[in-house]
Amino acid sequence: MNEKNTNPIIIEMKNIWAGYEYESVLEDINFEVYQGDFVGLIGPNGGGKTTLIKVLLGLVKPYRGSVTIKGLPVEEGRKYLGYVPQLVEFDHQFPIRVWDVVEMGRLGARGLLRRFTTVDHQKVEGALRAVEMLDFFRRPVGELSGGQRQRVYIARALASDPELLILDEPTSNVDPQMSNSIFGLLHKLNETISILLITHDMSAISSYTKTIGCINRNLHYHGEKELTTEMIEATYQCPVDLIAHGLPHRVLPSHHEVKE
Ligand code: ADP
């Protein structure tokens, strides 16, 4: 456990209960993200990771508890969040260029029916430079690799000038080398922006994020820097092989391990 974080708080969730119809998916979640954080949350499929993000974006209303973003209710505070959705298969014939995709990131701030300004232009250019994709600005998105497309979507989120970048499974559908390169990029971006990502990729999360939490209906997060046996046990209720900082090691004995 860590000493109290003294940086300004960005996200504060208190006793959040949320779900769909009659099923609770998130139960009594208490969660804080501070400026400068790089938080990774892992959890099994169906564990409520996406629902947590939806609560932060105001797409799912909790039925108990409170959420604030920079001290504001979600509806007002979500302008400080930049969201990068999961990479989905893309129609490679769809005629849209890299610049236009990133420019869409400015629409939230400025509204649909208005011209882009010099400021918008500068923000788009800055975002593309930050993800090292400026040279590709005229290229149709359909010609890019999965990893390059993911960089463009990160730039789209950055173009709105967020204080916290939220990423949903940023390395699903990209190969391991690309995955390392995306995490390397996020590590660099974290010098100026806070990051929250959710994934089920334990190897990446333990190597690149500053703090780690586990979510499976309940959230286990107290600013831990490494995955602990208790966290894994509480979340997955079974042994898991971990690759921590490039070194494979088993954190829990296997179900079938015979005690001598
Ligand atoms: P994760 O992102 O960790 O895989 P989700 O937050 O997507 O988990 O889902 C958590 C649970 O909520 C699952 O049991 C899922 O079936 C259910 N769920 C997700 N979205 C909906 C929805 N729109 N309507 C009803 N149930 C949903």
Coordinates of C-alpha atoms and ligand atoms in Angstrom, one line a residue:
M1 CA 0.0 0.0 0.0
N2 CA 1.1 3.5 -0.7
E3 CA 1.2 6.7 1.3
K4 CA -1.5 9.2 0.5
N5 CA -1.2 10.7 -3.0
T6 CA -0.9 14.5 -2.8
N7 CA -1.4 15.1 -6.6
P8 CA -4.7 16.7 -7.7
I9 CA -7.5 14.1 -8.0
I10 CA -9.1 13.5 -11.4
I11 CA -11.5 10.6 -10.8
E12 CA -13.3 9.8 -7.5
M13 CA -15.7 7.0 -7.2
K14 CA -17.4 6.4 -3.9
N15 CA -19.4 3.3 -3.0
I16 CA -20.5 2.8 -6.6
W17 CA -23.0 0.1 -7.4
A18 CA -24.0 -0.3 -11.1
G19 CA -25.3 -2.9 -13.5
Y20 CA -27.9 -3.7 -16.1
E21 CA -31.6 -4.4 -15.4
Y22 CA -31.5 -6.5 -12.2
E23 CA -27.9 -7.7 -12.3
S24 CA -25.2 -5.9 -10.3
V25 CA -22.0 -5.8 -12.3
L26 CA -20.0 -3.4 -10.1
E27 CA -20.4 -3.7 -6.3
D28 CA -19.3 -1.0 -3.8
I29 CA -16.4 0.3 -6.0
N30 CA -14.2 2.9 -4.4
F31 CA -11.6 4.2 -6.8
E32 CA -9.4 7.3 -7.2
V33 CA -7.2 8.3 -10.0
Y34 CA -4.7 11.2 -9.5
Q35 CA -2.8 13.5 -11.9
G36 CA 0.3 11.7 -13.2
D37 CA -1.1 8.2 -12.5
F38 CA -0.8 5.3 -15.0
V39 CA -3.3 2.8 -13.6
G40 CA -3.8 -0.6 -15.2
L41 CA -6.9 -2.6 -14.2
I42 CA -7.1 -6.3 -15.1
G43 CA -9.9 -8.7 -14.7
P44 CA -11.5 -11.6 -16.4
N45 CA -14.0 -11.3 -19.2
G46 CA -17.4 -10.2 -17.9
G47 CA -15.7 -8.8 -14.7
G48 CA -17.1 -5.3 -15.2
K49 CA -14.1 -3.5 -16.8
T50 CA -16.1 -2.0 -19.6
T51 CA -19.0 -1.1 -17.3
L52 CA -16.6 0.8 -15.1
I53 CA -15.5 2.9 -18.1
K54 CA -19.1 3.4 -19.1
V55 CA -19.9 4.7 -15.6
L56 CA -17.0 7.2 -16.0
L57 CA -18.2 8.3 -19.4
G58 CA -21.8 8.7 -18.2
L59 CA -23.1 5.9 -20.4
V60 CA -24.2 3.8 -17.4
K61 CA -25.8 5.5 -14.4
P62 CA -24.9 3.9 -11.1
Y63 CA -27.8 3.1 -8.9
R64 CA -25.8 3.9 -5.7
G65 CA -22.8 5.9 -4.9
S66 CA -21.1 9.0 -6.4
V67 CA -18.6 9.7 -9.2
T68 CA -16.9 12.9 -9.8
I69 CA -14.3 14.0 -12.4
K70 CA -12.2 16.9 -11.2
G71 CA -14.8 17.5 -8.6
L72 CA -17.6 17.8 -11.2
P73 CA -20.5 15.5 -11.9
V74 CA -19.8 13.1 -14.8
E75 CA -21.9 15.1 -17.4
E76 CA -19.7 18.1 -16.9
G77 CA -16.4 16.4 -16.0
R78 CA -16.2 13.9 -18.8
K79 CA -14.8 16.6 -21.1
Y80 CA -11.5 16.0 -19.3
L81 CA -11.5 12.4 -20.4
G82 CA -10.1 11.1 -23.7
Y83 CA -11.5 7.7 -24.5
V84 CA -9.8 5.1 -26.8
P85 CA -12.3 2.3 -27.5
Q86 CA -11.2 -1.3 -28.3
L87 CA -9.7 -1.7 -31.8
V88 CA -12.3 -3.3 -34.0
E89 CA -11.9 -4.7 -37.5
F90 CA -12.1 -1.9 -40.0
D91 CA -13.5 -1.7 -43.5
H92 CA -10.2 -1.2 -45.4
Q93 CA -12.1 0.4 -48.3
F94 CA -13.6 3.1 -46.2
P95 CA -12.3 6.3 -47.6
I96 CA -11.2 8.3 -44.5
R97 CA -7.8 9.8 -44.0
V98 CA -5.7 9.9 -40.8
W99 CA -6.1 13.7 -40.4
D100 CA -9.9 13.5 -40.6
V101 CA -10.1 10.8 -38.0
V102 CA -8.0 12.8 -35.5
E103 CA -10.0 16.0 -36.4
M104 CA -13.1 14.2 -35.1
G105 CA -11.6 14.4 -31.7
R106 CA -12.2 18.1 -31.8
L107 CA -16.0 17.8 -32.5
G108 CA -16.9 17.2 -28.8
A109 CA -15.2 20.4 -27.8
R110 CA -16.6 22.6 -30.7
G111 CA -19.9 21.0 -31.9
L112 CA -20.8 19.5 -35.2
L113 CA -21.9 22.4 -37.2
R114 CA -19.0 24.8 -37.3
R115 CA -15.7 25.2 -39.1
F116 CA -12.5 24.0 -37.8
T117 CA -10.2 26.8 -36.6
T118 CA -6.4 27.3 -36.5
V119 CA -6.5 26.0 -32.9
D120 CA -8.2 22.8 -34.0
H121 CA -5.5 22.4 -36.7
Q122 CA -2.8 22.9 -34.1
K123 CA -4.3 20.4 -31.7
V124 CA -4.7 17.7 -34.5
E125 CA -1.1 18.3 -35.6
G126 CA 0.2 18.1 -32.0
A127 CA -1.8 14.9 -31.3
L128 CA -0.4 13.2 -34.4
R129 CA 3.1 14.3 -33.6
A130 CA 2.7 13.0 -30.0
V131 CA 1.8 9.5 -31.4
E132 CA 4.5 9.8 -34.1
M133 CA 2.0 9.6 -36.9
L134 CA 2.2 13.1 -38.4
D135 CA 4.0 11.8 -41.5
F136 CA 1.0 9.6 -42.2
F137 CA -1.6 12.4 -42.1
R138 CA -2.8 12.1 -45.7
R139 CA -2.9 8.3 -45.7
P140 CA -6.2 6.5 -45.8
V141 CA -6.8 4.8 -42.4
G142 CA -7.6 1.5 -44.2
E143 CA -3.9 1.3 -45.4
L144 CA -2.5 1.3 -41.9
S145 CA -1.5 -1.6 -39.7
G146 CA -3.5 -2.4 -36.6
G147 CA -0.8 -0.8 -34.4
Q148 CA -0.7 2.4 -36.5
R149 CA -4.5 2.6 -36.4
Q150 CA -4.4 2.3 -32.7
R151 CA -1.9 5.3 -32.6
V152 CA -4.3 7.3 -34.7
Y153 CA -7.2 6.5 -32.3
I154 CA -5.0 7.6 -29.4
A155 CA -4.3 10.8 -31.3
R156 CA -8.1 11.3 -31.8
A157 CA -8.6 11.1 -28.0
L158 CA -5.6 13.4 -27.4
A159 CA -6.9 16.0 -29.8
S160 CA -9.6 17.0 -27.3
D161 CA -6.9 18.0 -24.8
P162 CA -8.0 15.5 -22.1
E163 CA -6.4 15.3 -18.6
L164 CA -6.9 11.5 -18.4
L165 CA -6.7 9.0 -21.3
I166 CA -8.9 6.0 -20.8
L167 CA -8.1 2.9 -23.0
D168 CA -10.1 -0.2 -23.3
E169 CA -7.9 -3.2 -24.2
P170 CA -5.4 -1.1 -26.2
T171 CA -3.4 -4.1 -27.4
S172 CA -6.2 -6.5 -28.3
N173 CA -6.0 -7.3 -32.0
V174 CA -2.3 -6.1 -32.4
D175 CA 0.7 -8.4 -32.5
P176 CA 3.1 -8.6 -29.5
Q177 CA 5.7 -6.3 -31.1
M178 CA 3.1 -3.7 -31.8
S179 CA 1.7 -4.2 -28.3
N180 CA 5.1 -3.3 -26.8
S181 CA 5.4 -0.3 -29.0
I182 CA 1.9 1.0 -28.0
F183 CA 2.8 0.5 -24.3
G184 CA 6.1 2.3 -24.9
L185 CA 4.1 5.2 -26.4
L186 CA 1.7 5.3 -23.5
H187 CA 4.7 5.3 -21.1
K188 CA 6.0 8.4 -22.9
L189 CA 2.6 10.1 -23.0
N190 CA 2.3 9.6 -19.3
E191 CA 5.0 12.3 -18.8
T192 CA 2.2 14.8 -19.5
I193 CA -1.1 13.0 -19.2
S194 CA -2.7 10.6 -16.7
I195 CA -3.7 7.2 -18.0
L196 CA -6.2 4.5 -17.0
L197 CA -6.3 1.3 -19.0
I198 CA -8.2 -1.9 -18.7
T199 CA -7.0 -5.1 -20.1
H200 CA -6.8 -8.8 -19.6
D201 CA -3.1 -8.8 -20.7
M202 CA -1.2 -9.3 -17.4
S203 CA 2.2 -9.4 -18.9
A204 CA 1.9 -5.9 -20.4
I205 CA 0.2 -4.4 -17.4
S206 CA 2.9 -5.6 -14.9
S207 CA 5.7 -4.2 -17.1
Y208 CA 4.4 -0.8 -18.0
T209 CA 1.9 0.7 -15.6
K210 CA 2.7 2.5 -12.4
T211 CA 0.0 0.9 -10.3
I212 CA -2.3 -2.1 -10.8
G213 CA -5.7 -3.1 -9.7
C214 CA -7.9 -6.1 -10.2
I215 CA -11.6 -6.0 -11.0
N216 CA -14.2 -8.8 -10.9
R217 CA -17.4 -7.2 -9.7
N218 CA -15.4 -5.8 -6.7
L219 CA -12.4 -3.7 -7.2
H220 CA -9.1 -4.4 -5.5
Y221 CA -7.0 -1.3 -5.9
H222 CA -4.8 0.4 -3.2
G223 CA -2.1 1.8 -5.4
E224 CA -0.1 -1.4 -5.6
K225 CA 2.8 -1.4 -8.0
E226 CA 2.8 -5.1 -8.6
L227 CA 0.2 -7.8 -8.8
T228 CA 0.0 -9.6 -5.5
T229 CA -1.1 -13.1 -4.8
E230 CA -4.1 -11.7 -2.8
M231 CA -5.2 -9.6 -5.7
I232 CA -5.1 -12.4 -8.2
E233 CA -6.7 -14.8 -5.8
A234 CA -9.5 -12.4 -5.0
T235 CA -10.1 -11.7 -8.7
Y236 CA -9.6 -14.9 -10.5
Q237 CA -10.0 -17.4 -7.7
C238 CA -7.5 -19.7 -9.4
P239 CA -3.8 -19.9 -10.1
V240 CA -2.4 -17.6 -12.9
D241 CA 0.9 -17.5 -14.6
L242 CA 2.4 -14.1 -14.6
I243 CA 5.1 -12.5 -16.7
A244 CA 6.4 -9.7 -14.5
H245 CA 9.0 -7.3 -16.0
G246 CA 9.9 -9.8 -18.6
L247 CA 10.6 -12.7 -16.2
P248 CA 8.0 -15.5 -16.2
H249 CA 7.1 -16.7 -12.8
R250 CA 4.2 -18.4 -11.3
V251 CA 2.6 -16.4 -8.5
L252 CA 0.3 -19.1 -7.2
P253 CA 0.7 -22.9 -7.2
S254 CA -1.3 -24.7 -9.9
H255 CA -4.5 -26.6 -9.0
H256 CA -2.7 -29.8 -9.7
E257 CA 0.5 -29.2 -7.8
V258 CA 1.2 -32.1 -5.5
K259 CA 2.5 -31.2 -2.1
E260 CA 5.5 -33.3 -1.0
Ligands
ADP1 P1 -15.6 -6.9 -19.1 O1 -15.4 -5.5 -19.8 O2 -14.8 -7.0 -17.9 O3 -15.6 -8.0 -20.0 P2 -18.4 -6.0 -19.0 O4 -18.4 -4.7 -18.1 O5 -18.5 -5.8 -20.4 O6 -17.1 -6.8 -18.5 O7 -19.6 -6.9 -18.5 C1 -19.9 -7.3 -17.2 C2 -21.2 -8.0 -17.1 O8 -22.3 -7.2 -17.5 C3 -21.3 -9.3 -18.0 O9 -21.9 -10.3 -17.3 C4 -22.1 -8.8 -19.2 O10 -22.8 -9.9 -19.8 C5 -23.0 -7.8 -18.6 N1 -23.4 -6.7 -19.6 C6 -22.5 -5.9 -20.2 N2 -23.2 -5.1 -21.0 C7 -24.5 -5.3 -20.8 C8 -25.7 -4.7 -21.4 N3 -25.7 -3.7 -22.2 N4 -26.9 -5.3 -21.0 C9 -26.9 -6.3 -20.1 N5 -25.8 -6.9 -19.5 C10 -24.6 -6.4 -19.9

